[in-house]
Coordinates of N, CA and C in Angstrom, one line a residue:
X1 N 10.3 -121.0 36.4 CA 10.1 -120.2 35.1 C 11.5 -119.8 34.6
X2 N 12.4 -119.3 35.4 CA 13.7 -118.9 35.0 C 14.5 -120.1 34.4
X3 N 14.4 -121.3 35.1 CA 15.1 -122.5 34.7 C 14.5 -122.9 33.3
X4 N 13.2 -122.8 33.1 CA 12.7 -123.2 31.8 C 13.2 -122.3 30.7
X5 N 13.3 -120.9 31.0 CA 13.8 -120.0 30.0 C 15.2 -120.3 29.6
X6 N 16.0 -120.6 30.6 CA 17.4 -121.0 30.3 C 17.5 -122.2 29.5
X7 N 16.7 -123.2 29.8 CA 16.7 -124.4 29.0 C 16.3 -124.1 27.5
X8 N 15.2 -123.2 27.4 CA 14.8 -122.9 26.0 C 15.8 -122.1 25.3
X9 N 16.5 -121.2 26.0 CA 17.6 -120.4 25.4 C 18.7 -121.4 24.9
X10 N 19.0 -122.4 25.7 CA 20.1 -123.3 25.3 C 19.7 -124.1 24.0
X11 N 18.5 -124.5 24.0 CA 18.0 -125.2 22.8 C 18.0 -124.3 21.6
X12 N 17.6 -123.1 21.8 CA 17.6 -122.1 20.6 C 19.0 -121.8 20.2
X13 N 20.0 -121.7 21.1 CA 21.3 -121.5 20.7 C 21.9 -122.7 19.9
X14 N 21.6 -123.9 20.4 CA 22.1 -125.1 19.7 C 21.5 -125.1 18.3
X15 N 20.2 -124.7 18.1 CA 19.6 -124.7 16.8 C 20.2 -123.7 15.9
X16 N 20.5 -122.5 16.5 CA 21.2 -121.5 15.7 C 22.6 -121.9 15.2
X17 N 23.3 -122.6 16.1 CA 24.6 -123.0 15.8 C 24.6 -124.1 14.7
X18 N 23.6 -125.0 14.8 CA 23.4 -126.0 13.8 C 23.1 -125.4 12.4
X19 N 22.2 -124.4 12.4 CA 21.9 -123.7 11.2 C 23.1 -123.0 10.6
X20 N 23.8 -122.4 11.5 CA 25.0 -121.7 11.0 C 26.0 -122.7 10.4
X21 N 26.2 -123.9 11.0 CA 27.1 -124.9 10.5 C 26.6 -125.4 9.1
X22 N 25.3 -125.6 9.0 CA 24.7 -126.1 7.8 C 24.9 -125.1 6.7
X23 N 24.7 -123.8 7.0 CA 24.9 -122.7 6.0 C 26.3 -122.6 5.6
X24 N 27.3 -122.7 6.5 CA 28.7 -122.7 6.2 C 29.1 -123.8 5.3
X25 N 28.6 -125.0 5.6 CA 28.9 -126.2 4.7 C 28.3 -126.0 3.3
X26 N 27.1 -125.5 3.2 CA 26.5 -125.3 1.9 C 27.3 -124.2 1.1
X27 N 27.7 -123.1 1.8 CA 28.5 -122.1 1.2 C 29.8 -122.6 0.7
X28 N 30.4 -123.5 1.5 CA 31.7 -124.0 1.1 C 31.6 -125.0 -0.1
X29 N 30.5 -125.8 -0.1 CA 30.2 -126.7 -1.2 C 30.0 -125.9 -2.5
X30 N 29.2 -124.8 -2.4 CA 28.9 -124.0 -3.6 C 30.2 -123.3 -4.1
X31 N 31.1 -122.9 -3.2 CA 32.4 -122.3 -3.6 C 33.2 -123.3 -4.4
X32 N 33.2 -124.6 -3.8 CA 34.0 -125.6 -4.5 C 33.5 -125.9 -5.9
X33 N 32.2 -125.9 -6.0 CA 31.6 -126.2 -7.3 C 31.8 -125.1 -8.3
X34 N 31.7 -123.9 -7.9 CA 31.8 -122.7 -8.8 C 33.2 -122.4 -9.1
X35 N 34.1 -122.4 -8.1 CA 35.5 -121.9 -8.3 C 36.6 -122.9 -8.3
X36 N 36.3 -124.1 -7.9 CA 37.4 -125.1 -7.8 C 37.2 -126.4 -8.5
X37 N 36.1 -126.5 -9.3 CA 35.8 -127.8 -9.9 C 36.3 -127.9 -11.4
X38 N 37.2 -127.0 -11.7 CA 37.8 -127.0 -13.1 C 38.9 -128.1 -13.2
X39 N 39.1 -128.6 -14.4 CA 40.2 -129.4 -14.7 C 41.5 -128.5 -14.6
X40 N 42.6 -129.1 -14.4 CA 43.8 -128.3 -14.3 C 44.2 -127.9 -15.7
X41 N 44.5 -126.6 -16.0 CA 44.9 -126.2 -17.3 C 46.2 -126.9 -17.7
X42 N 46.3 -127.3 -18.9 CA 47.4 -128.1 -19.4 C 48.4 -127.1 -20.2
X43 N 49.7 -127.4 -20.1 CA 50.6 -126.5 -20.9 C 50.6 -126.8 -22.3
X44 N 51.4 -126.0 -23.1 CA 51.4 -126.2 -24.6 C 52.1 -127.5 -25.0
X45 N 52.9 -128.2 -24.1 CA 53.5 -129.4 -24.5 C 52.8 -130.6 -23.9
X46 N 51.5 -130.4 -23.6 CA 50.7 -131.5 -23.0 C 50.4 -132.6 -24.1
X47 N 49.9 -133.7 -23.6 CA 49.5 -134.8 -24.5 C 48.6 -134.3 -25.7
X48 N 48.9 -134.6 -26.9 CA 48.1 -134.1 -28.0 C 46.7 -134.5 -28.0
X49 N 46.4 -135.6 -27.3 CA 45.0 -136.1 -27.2 C 44.2 -135.3 -26.1
X50 N 44.8 -134.3 -25.5 CA 44.1 -133.5 -24.5 C 43.9 -132.1 -25.0
X51 N 42.9 -131.4 -24.6 CA 42.7 -130.0 -24.8 C 43.7 -129.2 -24.0
X52 N 44.5 -128.4 -24.6 CA 45.6 -127.7 -23.9 C 45.3 -126.2 -23.9
X53 N 45.1 -125.6 -22.7 CA 45.0 -124.2 -22.5 C 46.2 -123.5 -23.0
X54 N 47.4 -124.1 -22.7 CA 48.6 -123.5 -23.2 C 48.7 -123.3 -24.7
X55 N 48.3 -124.3 -25.4 CA 48.2 -124.2 -26.9 C 47.2 -123.1 -27.3
X56 N 46.1 -123.1 -26.7 CA 45.1 -122.1 -27.0 C 45.6 -120.7 -26.7
X57 N 46.3 -120.5 -25.6 CA 46.9 -119.2 -25.3 C 48.0 -118.8 -26.3
X58 N 48.7 -119.8 -26.8 CA 49.7 -119.5 -27.9 C 49.0 -118.9 -29.1
X59 N 47.9 -119.5 -29.5 CA 47.1 -118.8 -30.6 C 46.7 -117.4 -30.2
X60 N 46.2 -117.3 -29.0 CA 45.7 -116.0 -28.5 C 46.8 -114.9 -28.5
X61 N 48.0 -115.3 -28.1 CA 49.1 -114.3 -28.1 C 49.5 -113.9 -29.5
X62 N 49.4 -114.9 -30.4 CA 49.7 -114.6 -31.8 C 48.7 -113.6 -32.4
X63 N 47.4 -113.8 -32.1 CA 46.4 -113.0 -32.6 C 46.4 -111.6 -32.0
X64 N 46.7 -111.5 -30.7 CA 46.5 -110.2 -30.0 C 47.8 -109.5 -29.7
X65 N 48.9 -110.1 -29.7 CA 50.2 -109.5 -29.4 C 51.0 -109.3 -30.6
X66 N 51.2 -110.4 -31.4 CA 52.1 -110.3 -32.6 C 51.4 -109.6 -33.7
X67 N 50.1 -109.6 -33.8 CA 49.3 -109.0 -34.9 C 48.8 -107.7 -34.3
X68 N 49.1 -106.6 -35.0 CA 48.7 -105.2 -34.6 C 47.3 -104.9 -35.1
X69 N 46.3 -105.2 -34.3 CA 45.0 -104.7 -34.6 C 44.3 -105.6 -35.7
X70 N 43.0 -106.0 -35.3 CA 42.3 -106.9 -36.2 C 40.9 -106.2 -36.5
X71 N 41.0 -104.8 -36.6 CA 39.8 -104.1 -36.9 C 39.6 -104.0 -38.4
X72 N 38.4 -103.8 -38.8 CA 38.0 -103.6 -40.3 C 38.9 -102.5 -40.9
X73 N 39.5 -102.8 -42.0 CA 40.3 -101.9 -42.7 C 41.8 -101.8 -42.4
X74 N 42.1 -102.6 -41.3 CA 43.5 -102.6 -40.9 C 44.2 -103.9 -41.4
X75 N 45.5 -103.8 -41.8 CA 46.2 -105.0 -42.3 C 46.2 -106.2 -41.3
X76 N 46.1 -105.9 -40.0 CA 46.0 -107.0 -39.1 C 44.9 -108.0 -39.2
X77 N 43.8 -107.5 -39.8 CA 42.6 -108.4 -40.0 C 43.0 -109.5 -41.0
X78 N 43.6 -109.1 -42.1 CA 44.0 -110.0 -43.1 C 45.1 -110.9 -42.6
X79 N 46.0 -110.4 -41.8 CA 47.1 -111.2 -41.2 C 46.5 -112.3 -40.3
X80 N 45.5 -111.9 -39.6 CA 44.9 -112.9 -38.7 C 44.2 -114.0 -39.5
X81 N 43.5 -113.6 -40.6 CA 42.9 -114.6 -41.4 C 43.9 -115.5 -42.0
X82 N 45.0 -115.0 -42.5 CA 46.0 -115.9 -43.0 C 46.6 -116.8 -41.9
X83 N 46.8 -116.3 -40.7 CA 47.3 -117.2 -39.6 C 46.3 -118.3 -39.4
X84 N 45.0 -118.0 -39.2 CA 44.0 -119.0 -39.0 C 44.0 -120.0 -40.1
X85 N 44.0 -119.6 -41.3 CA 44.0 -120.5 -42.4 C 45.3 -121.4 -42.4
X86 N 46.4 -120.8 -42.1 CA 47.6 -121.6 -42.1 C 47.6 -122.7 -41.0
X87 N 47.1 -122.3 -39.8 CA 46.9 -123.3 -38.8 C 46.0 -124.5 -39.2
X88 N 44.9 -124.1 -39.9 CA 44.0 -125.1 -40.3 C 44.5 -126.0 -41.4
X89 N 45.3 -125.4 -42.3 CA 46.0 -126.2 -43.3 C 47.0 -127.2 -42.7
X90 N 47.7 -126.8 -41.6 CA 48.6 -127.7 -41.0 C 47.9 -128.8 -40.3
X91 N 46.7 -128.5 -39.7 CA 45.9 -129.6 -39.1 C 45.4 -130.6 -40.2
X92 N 45.0 -130.0 -41.3 CA 44.5 -130.9 -42.4 C 45.6 -131.8 -42.9
X93 N 46.8 -131.3 -43.0 CA 48.0 -132.1 -43.5 C 48.3 -133.2 -42.6
X94 N 47.9 -133.1 -41.3 CA 48.2 -134.2 -40.3 C 47.1 -135.2 -40.3
X95 N 46.0 -134.9 -40.9 CA 44.8 -135.8 -40.8 C 45.1 -137.1 -41.5
X96 N 44.7 -138.2 -40.9 CA 44.9 -139.5 -41.6 C 43.8 -139.8 -42.6
X97 N 44.0 -141.0 -43.3 CA 43.0 -141.3 -44.4 C 41.6 -141.6 -43.9
X98 N 41.4 -141.7 -42.6 CA 40.1 -142.0 -42.1 C 39.2 -140.7 -42.0
X99 N 39.9 -139.5 -42.4 CA 39.2 -138.2 -42.3 C 39.0 -137.7 -43.7
X100 N 37.9 -136.9 -43.8 CA 37.8 -135.9 -45.0 C 37.8 -134.5 -44.4
X101 N 38.9 -133.8 -44.7 CA 39.1 -132.5 -44.1 C 39.2 -131.5 -45.3
X102 N 38.5 -130.4 -45.1 CA 38.5 -129.3 -46.1 C 38.7 -128.0 -45.5
X103 N 39.5 -127.1 -46.1 CA 39.8 -125.7 -45.7 C 39.4 -124.8 -46.9
X104 N 38.7 -123.8 -46.6 CA 38.3 -122.8 -47.7 C 38.1 -121.5 -47.1
X105 N 38.2 -120.5 -47.9 CA 37.9 -119.1 -47.5 C 36.8 -118.6 -48.4
X106 N 35.9 -117.8 -47.9 CA 34.8 -117.3 -48.7 C 34.7 -115.7 -48.5
X107 N 34.5 -115.1 -49.6 CA 34.3 -113.6 -49.6 C 32.9 -113.3 -49.8
X108 N 32.3 -112.5 -48.9 CA 30.9 -112.1 -48.9 C 30.8 -110.6 -49.1
X109 N 29.7 -110.2 -49.8 CA 29.4 -108.8 -50.0 C 27.9 -108.6 -49.8
X110 N 27.5 -107.4 -49.5 CA 26.1 -107.2 -49.3 C 25.8 -105.8 -48.8
X111 N 24.6 -105.4 -48.6 CA 24.2 -104.1 -48.0 C 22.9 -104.3 -47.3
X112 N 22.6 -103.4 -46.4 CA 21.3 -103.4 -45.6 C 21.1 -102.0 -45.0
X113 N 19.9 -101.8 -44.6 CA 19.5 -100.6 -43.9 C 19.1 -100.9 -42.4
X114 N 19.4 -100.0 -41.5 CA 19.1 -100.2 -40.1 C 18.9 -98.9 -39.4
X115 N 18.2 -99.0 -38.3 CA 18.0 -97.8 -37.5 C 18.9 -97.9 -36.3
X116 N 19.8 -96.8 -36.1 CA 20.8 -96.8 -35.1 C 20.7 -95.4 -34.4
X117 N 20.4 -95.4 -33.1 CA 20.2 -94.2 -32.3 C 19.2 -93.3 -33.0
X118 N 18.1 -93.9 -33.4 CA 17.0 -93.1 -34.0 C 17.3 -92.5 -35.4
X119 N 18.4 -93.0 -36.0 CA 18.8 -92.5 -37.3 C 18.8 -93.7 -38.2
X120 N 18.3 -93.5 -39.4 CA 18.3 -94.5 -40.5 C 19.7 -94.5 -41.2
X121 N 20.4 -95.6 -41.2 CA 21.7 -95.6 -41.9 C 21.7 -96.8 -42.8
X122 N 22.5 -96.7 -43.9 CA 22.7 -97.8 -44.8 C 24.1 -98.2 -44.8
X123 N 24.3 -99.5 -44.8 CA 25.7 -100.1 -44.8 C 25.9 -101.0 -46.0
X124 N 27.0 -100.9 -46.6 CA 27.4 -101.8 -47.7 C 28.8 -102.3 -47.4
X125 N 29.0 -103.6 -47.7 CA 30.3 -104.2 -47.5 C 30.7 -105.1 -48.7
X126 N 32.0 -105.2 -48.9 CA 32.4 -106.0 -50.1 C 33.6 -106.8 -49.7
X127 N 33.6 -108.1 -50.1 CA 34.7 -109.0 -49.9 C 35.2 -109.1 -48.5
X128 N 34.2 -109.3 -47.6 CA 34.6 -109.7 -46.2 C 35.0 -111.1 -46.2
X129 N 36.1 -111.5 -45.5 CA 36.6 -112.8 -45.6 C 36.2 -113.7 -44.4
X130 N 35.6 -114.8 -44.7 CA 35.3 -115.9 -43.7 C 36.1 -117.1 -44.1
X131 N 36.5 -117.9 -43.1 CA 37.3 -119.1 -43.2 C 36.5 -120.3 -42.7
X132 N 36.5 -121.3 -43.5 CA 35.7 -122.5 -43.1 C 36.7 -123.7 -43.0
X133 N 36.4 -124.6 -42.1 CA 37.1 -125.8 -41.8 C 36.1 -126.9 -41.5
X134 N 36.1 -128.0 -42.3 CA 35.2 -129.0 -42.2 C 35.9 -130.4 -42.0
X135 N 35.5 -131.1 -40.9 CA 36.0 -132.4 -40.6 C 34.9 -133.4 -40.6
X136 N 35.1 -134.5 -41.3 CA 34.2 -135.6 -41.4 C 34.9 -136.9 -41.6
X137 N 34.2 -138.0 -41.3 CA 34.8 -139.3 -41.6 C 34.9 -139.6 -43.0
X138 N 35.8 -140.4 -43.5 CA 35.9 -140.7 -44.9 C 34.7 -141.6 -45.4
X139 N 33.9 -142.1 -44.4 CA 32.7 -142.8 -44.8 C 31.4 -141.9 -44.8
X140 N 31.6 -140.7 -44.4 CA 30.4 -139.8 -44.3 C 29.8 -139.5 -45.7
X141 N 28.5 -139.2 -45.7 CA 27.8 -138.9 -47.0 C 27.7 -137.4 -47.1
X142 N 27.5 -137.0 -48.3 CA 27.4 -135.5 -48.6 C 26.2 -134.9 -47.9
X143 N 25.1 -135.7 -47.7 CA 23.9 -135.1 -47.1 C 23.8 -135.4 -45.6
X144 N 24.9 -135.8 -45.0 CA 24.9 -136.0 -43.5 C 24.7 -134.7 -42.8
X145 N 23.8 -134.6 -41.8 CA 23.7 -133.4 -41.0 C 25.0 -133.1 -40.3
X146 N 25.3 -131.8 -40.1 CA 26.5 -131.3 -39.6 C 26.3 -130.4 -38.4
X147 N 27.3 -130.3 -37.5 CA 27.4 -129.4 -36.4 C 28.3 -128.2 -36.8
X148 N 27.8 -127.0 -36.6 CA 28.5 -125.8 -37.0 C 29.0 -125.0 -35.7
X149 N 30.3 -124.8 -35.6 CA 30.8 -123.9 -34.6 C 31.2 -122.6 -35.2
X150 N 30.8 -121.5 -34.6 CA 31.0 -120.2 -35.2 C 31.7 -119.3 -34.2
X151 N 32.6 -118.5 -34.7 CA 33.3 -117.4 -33.9 C 33.9 -116.4 -34.8
X152 N 34.2 -115.2 -34.3 CA 34.7 -114.1 -35.2 C 36.1 -113.7 -34.7
X153 N 36.9 -113.4 -35.7 CA 38.3 -113.1 -35.4 C 38.6 -111.6 -35.5
X154 N 37.7 -110.7 -35.9 CA 37.9 -109.3 -35.8 C 37.8 -108.8 -34.4
X155 N 38.3 -107.6 -34.1 CA 38.3 -107.1 -32.7 C 37.7 -105.7 -32.7
X156 N 37.2 -105.3 -31.5 CA 36.6 -104.0 -31.3 C 37.7 -102.9 -31.5
X157 N 37.2 -101.7 -31.9 CA 38.1 -100.6 -32.1 C 38.7 -100.2 -30.7
X158 N 40.0 -100.0 -30.7 CA 40.7 -99.6 -29.5 C 41.1 -100.8 -28.6
X159 N 40.9 -102.0 -29.0 CA 41.1 -103.2 -28.2 C 41.9 -104.2 -29.0
X160 N 42.7 -105.0 -28.3 CA 43.4 -106.1 -28.9 C 42.5 -107.3 -29.1
X161 N 41.3 -107.3 -28.5 CA 40.3 -108.3 -28.7 C 40.8 -109.7 -28.2
X162 N 41.5 -109.7 -27.1 CA 41.9 -111.0 -26.5 C 40.7 -111.8 -26.0
X163 N 39.7 -111.1 -25.4 CA 38.5 -111.8 -25.0 C 37.5 -111.8 -26.2
X164 N 37.2 -110.7 -26.7 CA 36.2 -110.5 -27.8 C 36.9 -110.3 -29.1
X165 N 37.1 -111.4 -29.9 CA 36.8 -112.7 -29.5 C 38.0 -113.6 -29.8
X166 N 39.2 -113.1 -29.5 CA 40.3 -113.9 -29.8 C 40.3 -115.2 -29.0
X167 N 39.8 -115.2 -27.8 CA 39.7 -116.4 -27.0 C 38.8 -117.4 -27.7
X168 N 37.7 -117.0 -28.3 CA 36.9 -117.9 -29.1 C 37.6 -118.6 -30.2
X169 N 38.4 -117.8 -31.0 CA 39.1 -118.3 -32.1 C 40.2 -119.3 -31.7
X170 N 40.9 -118.9 -30.6 CA 42.0 -119.7 -30.1 C 41.4 -121.1 -29.6
X171 N 40.3 -121.1 -28.9 CA 39.6 -122.3 -28.5 C 39.2 -123.2 -29.7
X172 N 38.7 -122.5 -30.7 CA 38.2 -123.3 -31.9 C 39.4 -123.9 -32.6
X173 N 40.5 -123.2 -32.7 CA 41.7 -123.8 -33.3 C 42.2 -125.0 -32.6
X174 N 42.3 -124.8 -31.2 CA 42.7 -125.9 -30.4 C 41.8 -127.1 -30.5
X175 N 40.5 -126.8 -30.5 CA 39.5 -127.9 -30.6 C 39.6 -128.6 -31.9
X176 N 39.8 -127.9 -33.0 CA 39.9 -128.5 -34.3 C 41.2 -129.4 -34.3
X177 N 42.3 -128.9 -33.8 CA 43.5 -129.8 -33.7 C 43.2 -131.0 -32.8
X178 N 42.4 -130.9 -31.8 CA 42.2 -132.0 -30.9 C 41.4 -133.1 -31.6
X179 N 40.5 -132.7 -32.4 CA 39.7 -133.8 -33.1 C 40.6 -134.6 -33.9
X180 N 41.6 -134.0 -34.6 CA 42.5 -134.8 -35.5 C 43.5 -135.5 -34.7
X181 N 44.2 -134.8 -33.8 CA 45.3 -135.5 -33.1 C 44.8 -136.5 -32.0
X182 N 43.6 -136.5 -31.6 CA 43.1 -137.5 -30.7 C 42.5 -138.7 -31.4
X183 N 42.5 -138.7 -32.8 CA 42.0 -139.7 -33.6 C 40.6 -140.0 -33.4
X184 N 39.8 -139.0 -32.9 CA 38.4 -139.2 -32.8 C 37.7 -139.0 -34.1
X185 N 36.9 -139.9 -34.5 CA 36.2 -139.8 -35.8 C 34.8 -139.3 -35.5
X186 N 34.5 -138.1 -35.9 CA 33.1 -137.6 -35.5 C 32.1 -138.3 -36.4
X187 N 31.0 -138.8 -35.7 CA 29.9 -139.5 -36.5 C 29.1 -138.6 -37.4
X188 N 29.2 -137.3 -37.1 CA 28.6 -136.3 -38.0 C 29.7 -135.3 -38.4
X189 N 29.6 -134.7 -39.6 CA 30.6 -133.6 -40.0 C 30.6 -132.5 -39.0
X190 N 31.7 -131.9 -38.8 CA 31.9 -130.7 -37.9 C 32.4 -129.6 -38.8
X191 N 31.8 -128.4 -38.7 CA 32.2 -127.3 -39.5 C 32.6 -126.2 -38.6
X192 N 33.8 -125.6 -38.7 CA 34.3 -124.5 -38.0 C 34.2 -123.3 -38.9
X193 N 33.4 -122.3 -38.5 CA 33.3 -121.1 -39.3 C 33.9 -119.9 -38.6
X194 N 34.9 -119.3 -39.1 CA 35.6 -118.2 -38.6 C 35.2 -116.9 -39.3
X195 N 34.4 -116.1 -38.7 CA 33.9 -114.8 -39.3 C 34.9 -113.7 -39.1
X196 N 34.9 -112.8 -40.2 CA 35.9 -111.7 -40.1 C 35.2 -110.4 -39.9
X197 N 33.9 -110.3 -39.7 CA 33.3 -108.9 -39.6 C 32.1 -109.0 -38.6
X198 N 32.4 -109.0 -37.3 CA 31.3 -109.0 -36.4 C 31.2 -107.7 -35.7
X199 N 32.3 -107.0 -35.4 CA 32.3 -105.8 -34.5 C 31.6 -104.6 -35.3
X200 N 31.7 -104.6 -36.6 CA 31.2 -103.5 -37.4 C 29.7 -103.8 -37.7
X201 N 28.8 -103.4 -36.7 CA 27.4 -103.6 -36.9 C 27.0 -105.0 -37.3
X202 N 27.7 -106.0 -36.7 CA 27.3 -107.4 -36.9 C 27.1 -107.8 -38.3
X203 N 28.1 -107.4 -39.2 CA 28.0 -107.7 -40.6 C 28.0 -109.2 -40.8
X204 N 28.7 -110.0 -39.9 CA 28.7 -111.4 -40.2 C 27.3 -112.0 -40.0
X205 N 26.4 -111.4 -39.1 CA 25.1 -111.8 -39.0 C 24.3 -111.6 -40.3
X206 N 24.5 -110.5 -40.9 CA 23.8 -110.3 -42.2 C 24.3 -111.2 -43.3
X207 N 25.6 -111.5 -43.3 CA 26.2 -112.3 -44.3 C 26.0 -113.8 -44.1
X208 N 25.5 -114.2 -42.9 CA 25.4 -115.6 -42.6 C 24.5 -116.3 -43.5
X209 N 23.3 -115.8 -43.9 CA 22.5 -116.5 -44.9 C 23.2 -116.8 -46.2
X210 N 24.1 -115.9 -46.6 CA 24.9 -116.1 -47.8 C 25.9 -117.2 -47.6
X211 N 26.5 -117.3 -46.4 CA 27.4 -118.4 -46.1 C 26.6 -119.7 -46.1
X212 N 25.3 -119.7 -45.8 CA 24.5 -120.9 -45.9 C 24.5 -121.5 -47.3
X213 N 24.8 -120.7 -48.3 CA 24.8 -121.2 -49.7 C 26.2 -121.7 -50.1
X214 N 27.2 -121.6 -49.2 CA 28.5 -122.1 -49.5 C 28.5 -123.6 -49.6
X215 N 29.2 -124.2 -50.6 CA 29.1 -125.7 -50.8 C 29.5 -126.5 -49.5
X216 N 30.4 -126.0 -48.7 CA 30.8 -126.7 -47.6 C 29.7 -126.8 -46.5
X217 N 28.9 -125.8 -46.4 CA 27.8 -125.8 -45.5 C 26.6 -126.4 -46.1
X218 N 26.4 -126.3 -47.4 CA 25.2 -126.8 -48.0 C 25.3 -128.3 -48.2
X219 N 26.5 -128.9 -47.9 CA 26.6 -130.3 -48.1 C 25.5 -131.1 -47.4
X220 N 25.2 -130.7 -46.2 CA 24.1 -131.4 -45.5 C 23.3 -130.4 -44.7
X221 N 22.2 -130.8 -44.2 CA 21.4 -130.0 -43.4 C 22.0 -129.7 -42.0
X222 N 21.8 -128.5 -41.5 CA 22.4 -128.1 -40.2 C 21.8 -128.9 -39.1
X223 N 22.6 -129.6 -38.3 CA 22.1 -130.4 -37.2 C 22.1 -129.6 -35.9
X224 N 23.1 -128.7 -35.8 CA 23.2 -127.9 -34.6 C 24.2 -126.7 -34.8
X225 N 24.0 -125.7 -34.1 CA 24.9 -124.5 -34.2 C 25.4 -124.1 -32.8
X226 N 26.7 -123.9 -32.7 CA 27.3 -123.5 -31.4 C 28.0 -122.1 -31.8
X227 N 27.5 -121.1 -31.2 CA 28.1 -119.7 -31.4 C 28.9 -119.4 -30.2
X228 N 30.3 -119.3 -30.4 CA 31.2 -119.0 -29.3 C 31.2 -117.5 -29.2
X229 N 31.0 -117.1 -27.9 CA 30.9 -115.6 -27.6 C 31.7 -115.3 -26.4
X230 N 32.1 -114.1 -26.2 CA 32.8 -113.6 -25.0 C 31.9 -112.7 -24.2
X231 N 31.7 -113.0 -22.9 CA 30.8 -112.2 -22.1 C 31.4 -112.0 -20.8
X232 N 32.5 -111.2 -20.7 CA 33.1 -110.9 -19.4 C 34.3 -111.7 -19.2
X233 N 35.1 -111.2 -18.2 CA 36.5 -111.8 -18.0 C 36.5 -112.8 -16.8
X234 N 35.3 -113.2 -16.3 CA 35.2 -114.2 -15.3 C 34.3 -115.3 -15.7
X235 N 34.3 -116.4 -14.9 CA 33.4 -117.5 -15.2 C 34.1 -118.6 -16.0
X236 N 33.5 -119.8 -16.0 CA 34.1 -121.0 -16.6 C 34.1 -120.9 -18.2
X237 N 35.2 -121.4 -18.8 CA 35.3 -121.5 -20.2 C 34.9 -122.9 -20.6
X238 N 33.8 -123.0 -21.3 CA 33.2 -124.3 -21.6 C 34.2 -125.3 -22.2
X239 N 34.9 -124.8 -23.3 CA 35.8 -125.8 -24.0 C 37.0 -126.1 -23.1
X240 N 37.5 -125.1 -22.4 CA 38.7 -125.3 -21.6 C 38.4 -126.3 -20.4
X241 N 37.2 -126.1 -19.8 CA 36.8 -126.9 -18.7 C 36.5 -128.4 -19.1
X242 N 35.8 -128.5 -20.2 CA 35.3 -129.9 -20.6 C 36.0 -130.5 -21.8
X243 N 36.7 -129.7 -22.6 CA 37.4 -130.2 -23.8 C 36.5 -130.9 -24.8
X244 N 37.0 -132.0 -25.3 CA 36.3 -132.7 -26.4 C 35.0 -133.3 -25.9
X245 N 34.8 -133.5 -24.6 CA 33.5 -134.1 -24.2 C 32.3 -133.3 -24.6
X246 N 32.5 -132.0 -24.6 CA 31.4 -131.1 -25.0 C 31.0 -131.4 -26.4
X247 N 32.0 -131.4 -27.3 CA 31.8 -131.6 -28.7 C 31.2 -133.0 -29.0
X248 N 31.7 -134.0 -28.3 CA 31.2 -135.4 -28.5 C 29.7 -135.4 -28.1
X249 N 29.3 -134.7 -27.0 CA 27.9 -134.7 -26.6 C 27.1 -134.0 -27.6
X250 N 27.5 -132.9 -28.2 CA 26.7 -132.2 -29.2 C 26.6 -133.0 -30.5
X251 N 27.6 -133.7 -30.9 CA 27.6 -134.5 -32.1 C 26.8 -135.8 -31.9
X252 N 26.9 -136.4 -30.8 CA 26.2 -137.7 -30.6 C 24.8 -137.6 -30.1
X253 N 24.4 -136.5 -29.5 CA 23.1 -136.4 -28.9 C 22.0 -136.2 -30.0

């Protein structure tokens, strides 16, 4: 009886060791997938045909360090808008004849009522600035469906807004550059919409229907919308990890 128990204990121990090994291997594989499966971040002098985290960080430093505050009513918000527009104009000037590239800014105004903390409040805004950038092939038609990428360049009160949402704007600028400098001709028009009033009670959400009447967006029906958002300081950055492949999948699918 004692010998049988010892034999059973040995088998049980081997089973436990095997399970522990399997669990350890699964945990290691999960760690590799979650924390180590990213592409290597590229510096700002990387191949122009690759998405560069270094170039995106250069935009981010300009927006969050060199510009003092991007809150509503502060000069930094307009300075950020002019920086974004200047970068987009530079990208447009590099585009070859196979592209149709447009840069524009739109001023939106409106008012609405809302309930906030059980109080009814009314908000009115005037001449909030949005910036649009449209890339299409020179053979595209005006009624071709488009893919819209949206992000906001204003920042929360008391914050430089590096994450929310300077990182979104920096990624959009680098992605717009990548489309042109990689000589990738999108089969559908791509519109980059930079909103200037998100943190103040989501004014850009209220003004979005008015932006839908802008000629650059009305050119064709909306095929897809990608809203870039910041949700914490950890986790993968979709555009940094996958680069142009994400946009190609959205446009081609």
